[in-house]
XYZ file of C-alpha atoms in Angstrom:
389
model
C -137.686 -0.547 -88.177
C -134.679 1.455 -87.420
C -134.409 5.101 -87.251
C -133.016 7.136 -90.093
C -130.268 8.323 -87.963
C -129.256 4.757 -87.048
C -129.472 3.807 -90.835
C -127.274 6.594 -91.750
C -124.696 6.155 -88.925
C -124.470 2.335 -88.818
C -122.377 0.486 -91.441
C -123.729 -2.760 -92.725
C -121.234 -5.677 -92.393
C -121.428 -8.681 -94.712
C -119.870 -12.043 -93.518
C -118.887 -14.208 -96.424
C -116.433 -17.141 -97.512
C -113.228 -15.523 -98.529
C -112.402 -14.396 -101.925
C -110.338 -16.256 -104.710
C -109.832 -16.138 -108.493
C -110.661 -12.374 -108.722
C -114.104 -13.273 -107.437
C -115.519 -11.778 -104.109
C -115.907 -15.165 -102.572
C -115.858 -18.897 -103.336
C -119.395 -19.373 -102.574
C -122.057 -18.349 -105.231
C -124.640 -17.105 -102.608
C -121.878 -14.983 -100.922
C -121.002 -13.425 -104.422
C -124.641 -12.648 -105.033
C -125.011 -10.994 -101.687
C -121.737 -8.818 -102.410
C -123.033 -8.021 -105.908
C -126.479 -7.029 -104.623
C -125.316 -4.791 -101.932
C -122.713 -3.021 -104.179
C -125.603 -2.233 -106.675
C -127.897 -1.137 -103.863
C -125.846 0.520 -101.029
C -122.478 1.241 -102.450
C -120.149 2.479 -99.902
C -122.369 1.727 -97.063
C -121.353 -1.790 -96.194
C -118.021 -3.679 -95.366
C -117.058 -7.288 -95.938
C -115.522 -9.632 -93.398
C -114.096 -12.867 -94.773
C -114.675 -15.718 -92.437
C -114.067 -19.412 -92.416
C -116.126 -20.482 -89.389
C -119.744 -20.815 -90.192
C -120.541 -21.297 -86.520
C -120.450 -17.584 -86.024
C -123.526 -17.247 -88.292
C -127.090 -17.626 -86.704
C -127.909 -20.210 -89.365
C -124.572 -21.794 -89.425
C -124.146 -20.582 -92.957
C -122.705 -17.764 -94.929
C -123.528 -15.167 -96.046
C -125.254 -13.180 -93.189
C -125.546 -9.312 -92.532
C -125.266 -7.419 -89.329
C -126.588 -3.863 -89.079
C -126.840 -2.212 -85.668
C -128.920 -4.781 -83.608
C -130.194 -6.654 -86.646
C -128.663 -9.861 -88.042
C -129.977 -11.211 -91.203
C -129.109 -14.624 -92.624
C -129.422 -16.087 -96.263
C -129.434 -14.027 -99.465
C -133.298 -13.751 -99.603
C -133.466 -12.329 -96.240
C -130.617 -9.822 -96.939
C -132.423 -8.713 -100.174
C -135.649 -8.184 -98.202
C -133.803 -6.184 -95.612
C -132.090 -3.944 -98.079
C -135.344 -3.433 -99.866
C -136.970 -2.368 -96.662
C -134.099 0.247 -96.278
C -134.700 1.401 -99.843
C -138.309 2.664 -98.736
C -136.697 5.178 -96.479
C -135.423 8.187 -98.621
C -132.737 8.997 -96.001
C -131.173 5.527 -96.276
C -129.720 6.028 -99.808
C -130.519 2.278 -100.593
C -131.753 1.413 -104.014
C -134.235 -1.281 -104.882
C -132.973 -3.202 -107.868
C -136.390 -4.493 -108.802
C -138.319 -1.225 -108.193
C -139.208 -1.001 -111.913
C -140.735 -4.555 -112.128
C -144.441 -5.089 -112.392
C -146.097 -7.654 -110.000
C -145.949 -10.352 -112.701
C -142.256 -9.668 -113.305
C -141.578 -9.809 -109.589
C -143.272 -13.181 -109.305
C -141.329 -14.429 -112.249
C -138.180 -13.138 -110.750
C -138.806 -14.996 -107.539
C -139.437 -18.246 -109.253
C -136.189 -17.932 -111.476
C -134.160 -17.062 -108.637
C -135.227 -20.335 -106.776
C -134.530 -22.204 -110.027
C -131.085 -20.777 -110.344
C -130.072 -21.639 -106.781
C -131.455 -25.190 -107.067
C -130.250 -26.261 -110.538
C -127.324 -24.034 -111.438
C -126.350 -24.321 -107.894
C -126.234 -28.005 -108.237
C -123.959 -27.664 -111.260
C -121.511 -25.324 -109.205
C -121.353 -27.939 -106.430
C -120.876 -30.834 -108.998
C -117.836 -28.918 -110.406
C -116.313 -28.199 -106.811
C -117.278 -31.363 -104.802
C -118.367 -34.093 -107.023
C -115.463 -34.378 -109.580
C -112.607 -36.063 -107.733
C -109.853 -34.254 -109.918
C -111.541 -30.769 -109.152
C -112.156 -31.534 -105.463
C -108.619 -32.925 -104.665
C -106.439 -30.597 -107.042
C -108.501 -27.329 -106.623
C -111.269 -27.233 -103.908
C -109.541 -29.109 -101.110
C -106.232 -27.182 -101.595
C -107.956 -23.803 -101.754
C -110.234 -24.291 -98.548
C -107.245 -25.787 -96.723
C -105.162 -22.656 -97.539
C -107.969 -20.633 -95.836
C -108.493 -22.666 -92.754
C -106.283 -22.890 -89.697
C -104.826 -26.073 -88.125
C -106.437 -28.581 -87.505
C -109.595 -27.505 -89.388
C -107.923 -27.481 -92.792
C -107.585 -31.369 -92.440
C -111.099 -32.377 -91.995
C -113.458 -29.369 -92.770
C -113.265 -29.620 -96.744
C -114.132 -33.329 -96.575
C -116.907 -32.646 -94.146
C -118.373 -30.011 -96.565
C -118.111 -32.305 -99.324
C -120.176 -34.984 -97.497
C -122.729 -32.297 -96.827
C -123.135 -31.621 -100.415
C -123.190 -35.338 -101.367
C -126.956 -36.179 -100.526
C -128.203 -33.069 -102.616
C -126.025 -33.993 -105.550
C -126.955 -37.703 -105.325
C -130.715 -36.612 -105.321
C -129.950 -34.611 -108.412
C -127.917 -37.455 -110.180
C -124.794 -35.394 -110.177
C -122.759 -37.406 -107.623
C -119.652 -39.069 -109.539
C -119.559 -42.826 -108.657
C -116.353 -43.933 -107.215
C -114.262 -46.083 -109.705
C -113.257 -49.613 -108.786
C -110.210 -49.851 -106.420
C -106.950 -50.787 -108.167
C -105.433 -54.113 -107.359
C -102.379 -54.588 -105.342
C -99.312 -56.468 -106.209
C -97.321 -58.709 -103.960
C -95.358 -55.865 -102.446
C -98.703 -54.073 -101.431
C -98.380 -51.432 -104.103
C -101.343 -50.306 -106.068
C -101.306 -51.180 -109.629
C -102.780 -48.564 -112.138
C -104.970 -50.742 -114.400
C -107.776 -49.122 -116.499
C -110.909 -50.924 -116.111
C -113.078 -50.714 -119.343
C -116.092 -50.856 -117.250
C -114.853 -47.629 -115.230
C -114.260 -45.980 -118.585
C -117.689 -46.618 -119.758
C -119.212 -45.656 -116.396
C -117.379 -42.324 -116.454
C -118.266 -41.633 -120.148
C -121.895 -42.349 -119.413
C -122.066 -40.056 -116.328
C -120.312 -37.192 -118.181
C -122.813 -37.484 -120.952
C -125.680 -37.508 -118.478
C -124.471 -34.437 -116.672
C -123.704 -32.576 -119.849
C -127.336 -33.269 -120.915
C -128.630 -31.932 -117.761
C -126.499 -28.717 -117.711
C -127.440 -27.932 -121.240
C -130.973 -28.184 -120.480
C -130.545 -25.683 -117.606
C -128.392 -23.353 -119.583
C -130.751 -23.294 -122.625
C -133.582 -22.123 -120.297
C -131.552 -18.956 -119.501
C -130.278 -18.337 -122.759
C -133.805 -18.308 -124.161
C -135.072 -16.043 -121.324
C -132.389 -13.438 -122.076
C -133.449 -13.534 -125.704
C -130.570 -11.429 -126.910
C -131.049 -8.781 -124.116
C -128.233 -7.303 -121.925
C -130.257 -8.223 -118.836
C -133.420 -10.091 -118.188
C -135.741 -7.244 -117.660
C -134.192 -4.387 -119.752
C -131.024 -2.391 -119.502
C -130.470 -2.577 -115.840
C -129.518 -5.514 -113.740
C -132.055 -7.025 -111.307
C -131.841 -9.406 -108.603
C -132.310 -12.376 -111.076
C -129.384 -11.107 -113.009
C -127.208 -11.030 -109.845
C -128.339 -14.626 -108.851
C -127.388 -16.185 -112.318
C -124.175 -14.189 -112.813
C -122.816 -15.233 -109.397
C -123.228 -18.858 -110.268
C -121.973 -18.738 -113.846
C -118.925 -16.879 -112.739
C -117.907 -19.615 -110.453
C -118.076 -22.029 -113.430
C -115.905 -19.875 -115.773
C -113.201 -18.407 -113.569
C -111.745 -20.969 -111.137
C -108.923 -23.160 -112.835
C -110.632 -26.340 -112.719
C -108.625 -29.393 -113.761
C -111.879 -30.735 -115.425
C -113.396 -27.846 -117.457
C -116.720 -29.641 -118.422
C -119.099 -26.849 -117.387
C -116.925 -24.135 -118.697
C -116.514 -25.705 -122.039
C -120.238 -26.333 -122.350
C -121.107 -22.665 -121.622
C -118.511 -20.991 -123.741
C -118.982 -23.234 -126.766
C -122.823 -23.460 -126.836
C -124.183 -20.465 -124.639
C -122.065 -17.374 -125.363
C -125.037 -15.166 -124.391
C -124.819 -16.534 -120.657
C -121.107 -15.856 -120.615
C -121.690 -12.346 -121.918
C -124.436 -11.708 -119.372
C -122.316 -12.722 -116.491
C -119.520 -10.399 -117.579
C -122.162 -7.681 -118.094
C -123.157 -7.894 -114.424
C -119.548 -8.132 -113.355
C -118.851 -5.068 -115.155
C -121.783 -3.077 -113.722
C -120.674 -4.002 -110.215
C -117.012 -2.965 -110.907
C -118.066 0.302 -112.316
C -119.750 1.497 -109.232
C -117.590 4.520 -107.975
C -117.596 3.616 -104.330
C -116.269 0.216 -103.799
C -116.827 -1.814 -100.564
C -114.142 -2.210 -97.838
C -112.768 -5.672 -97.127
C -112.127 -5.677 -93.117
C -109.327 -7.659 -91.885
C -110.116 -11.289 -90.911
C -110.223 -12.249 -87.230
C -107.361 -14.416 -86.260
C -108.437 -17.807 -85.162
C -106.800 -19.977 -82.397
C -107.411 -23.262 -80.859
C -110.266 -21.809 -79.014
C -112.290 -21.654 -82.395
C -112.242 -25.439 -82.102
C -114.943 -25.136 -79.293
C -118.552 -24.921 -80.558
C -120.198 -22.186 -78.664
C -123.269 -20.003 -79.028
C -123.100 -16.416 -80.197
C -122.691 -14.423 -77.087
C -121.296 -11.397 -78.761
C -124.307 -11.028 -81.272
C -127.747 -9.935 -80.412
C -130.517 -12.583 -80.478
C -132.777 -12.953 -83.442
C -135.433 -15.396 -84.546
C -134.197 -18.895 -84.340
C -133.283 -20.308 -87.750
C -133.977 -23.952 -88.433
C -130.819 -25.850 -89.263
C -131.045 -28.708 -91.612
C -129.902 -32.217 -90.513
C -126.434 -31.822 -92.190
C -125.698 -28.709 -90.117
C -126.742 -30.503 -86.844
C -124.677 -33.592 -87.757
C -121.514 -31.369 -88.393
C -121.902 -29.679 -84.995
C -122.433 -32.949 -83.233
C -119.401 -34.403 -84.902
C -117.329 -31.291 -83.833
C -118.523 -31.912 -80.071
C -117.680 -35.481 -80.328
C -114.252 -34.691 -81.863
C -113.598 -32.136 -79.270
C -114.613 -34.593 -76.478
C -112.615 -37.539 -77.837
C -109.470 -35.246 -78.201
C -109.616 -34.147 -74.564
C -110.441 -37.519 -73.374
C -107.408 -38.932 -75.220
C -105.140 -36.390 -73.871
C -106.531 -37.031 -70.249
C -106.182 -40.912 -70.670
C -102.489 -40.298 -72.019
C -101.604 -38.089 -68.949
C -103.035 -40.496 -66.567
C -101.333 -43.517 -68.162
C -98.070 -41.450 -68.113
C -98.496 -40.628 -64.481
C -99.091 -44.552 -63.589
C -96.154 -45.477 -65.600
C -93.796 -42.815 -63.815
C -94.967 -44.202 -60.473
C -94.215 -47.721 -61.391
C -90.873 -46.904 -62.650
C -90.066 -44.920 -59.389
C -91.219 -47.795 -57.338
C -89.103 -50.306 -59.281
C -86.013 -48.036 -58.872
C -86.728 -47.880 -55.122
C -86.969 -51.614 -54.852
C -83.763 -52.044 -56.902
C -81.990 -49.508 -54.614
C -83.362 -51.241 -51.539
C -82.287 -54.689 -52.724
C -78.722 -53.215 -53.579
C -78.424 -51.739 -50.152
C -79.344 -55.169 -48.475
C -76.838 -56.986 -50.643
C -74.133 -54.622 -49.540
C -75.042 -54.873 -46.002
C -74.958 -58.541 -46.152
C -71.753 -58.406 -47.884
C -70.331 -56.265 -45.166
C -71.614 -58.651 -42.538
C -70.017 -61.606 -44.253
C -66.639 -59.821 -44.570
C -66.761 -58.978 -40.855
C -67.639 -62.509 -39.975
C -64.709 -63.945 -42.131
C -62.320 -61.617 -40.523
C -63.459 -62.640 -37.050
C -62.911 -66.204 -37.970
C -59.539 -65.751 -39.355
C -58.596 -63.736 -36.036
C -59.849 -66.667 -34.057
C -57.855 -69.203 -36.219
C -54.784 -67.142 -35.797
C -55.185 -66.865 -32.106
C -55.748 -70.635 -31.725
C -52.616 -71.171 -33.820
C -50.562 -68.999 -31.558
C -51.765 -70.737 -28.424
C -50.778 -74.105 -29.865
C -47.351 -72.928 -30.510
């Protein structure tokens, strides 16, 4: 545990995905972290918007740095700030201080449910629906990323979400490929089977979403917040996910329509949490993002951050890093092969030029010798003719 002097003098730094659509971030867990810190340690933390998860110890955002401590994941950040709240000199506040032991247990269970179930619905809206991904998610992420990451990172992130969404039954099946005419152009032909499949999938997703939203609408029971008149960790968790279903301009507004038409209490709850955060007098500072260059393509360990407990990365993270290494190796290998081939070609061209020049010189020499011999023969003929005369 750090001393009170260190706690007071050191500013917490929260690393998150960049902000969009008047929200602190494009990621629900990052929004939850920002809301939680703003309600517990206002004015004592800053936000750095990042687009390279490799700077995080766990390979994911958000993560928090405070002095020599590095804390990754929202539950760990909440636990860390709660420990700071036990020190009267820190000025930190525990959002769940008024909860009983039973209420704390329920809070923990419901937070896990929000992250798993409502988190799936958020991922479905951003990554599963083709219209939303190609017209909003891909374009938004590409505008944040430098070259060449903008061309492959959004697709990689989408593939990382795919197993989770497939397991939850929320991955949209690809429609049948359109036929090509004699000129090789794709013909837009609506297949009735595709229409029925899409309608069936949307109905299934709608039923699943309504079941999840109904749980929280019933849990609220007309209250402003889940456990009274003050927001708790559970309120922050749910609001951060619901706001990402309401505010982004999705081409396909399936989730937003369901919430606004059938569960207005959930919409009101999310706006109440957002208002509580915005009304805090001391707003957080957004530090300028670090400029990225081609060196950011090189996967490297965190040498500038202190070492903490090693976090276990899931298989998707490991596969993503392996693919980055492979891409980096192939890129340099391709450049090396190109340079080597170019050098060989230049040498061959130079040799050919030298051979042509030598052959031209030999022919000129032979022509000169032939001319001289002809002149000698003509001189001899002329001398013979003069002697005869």
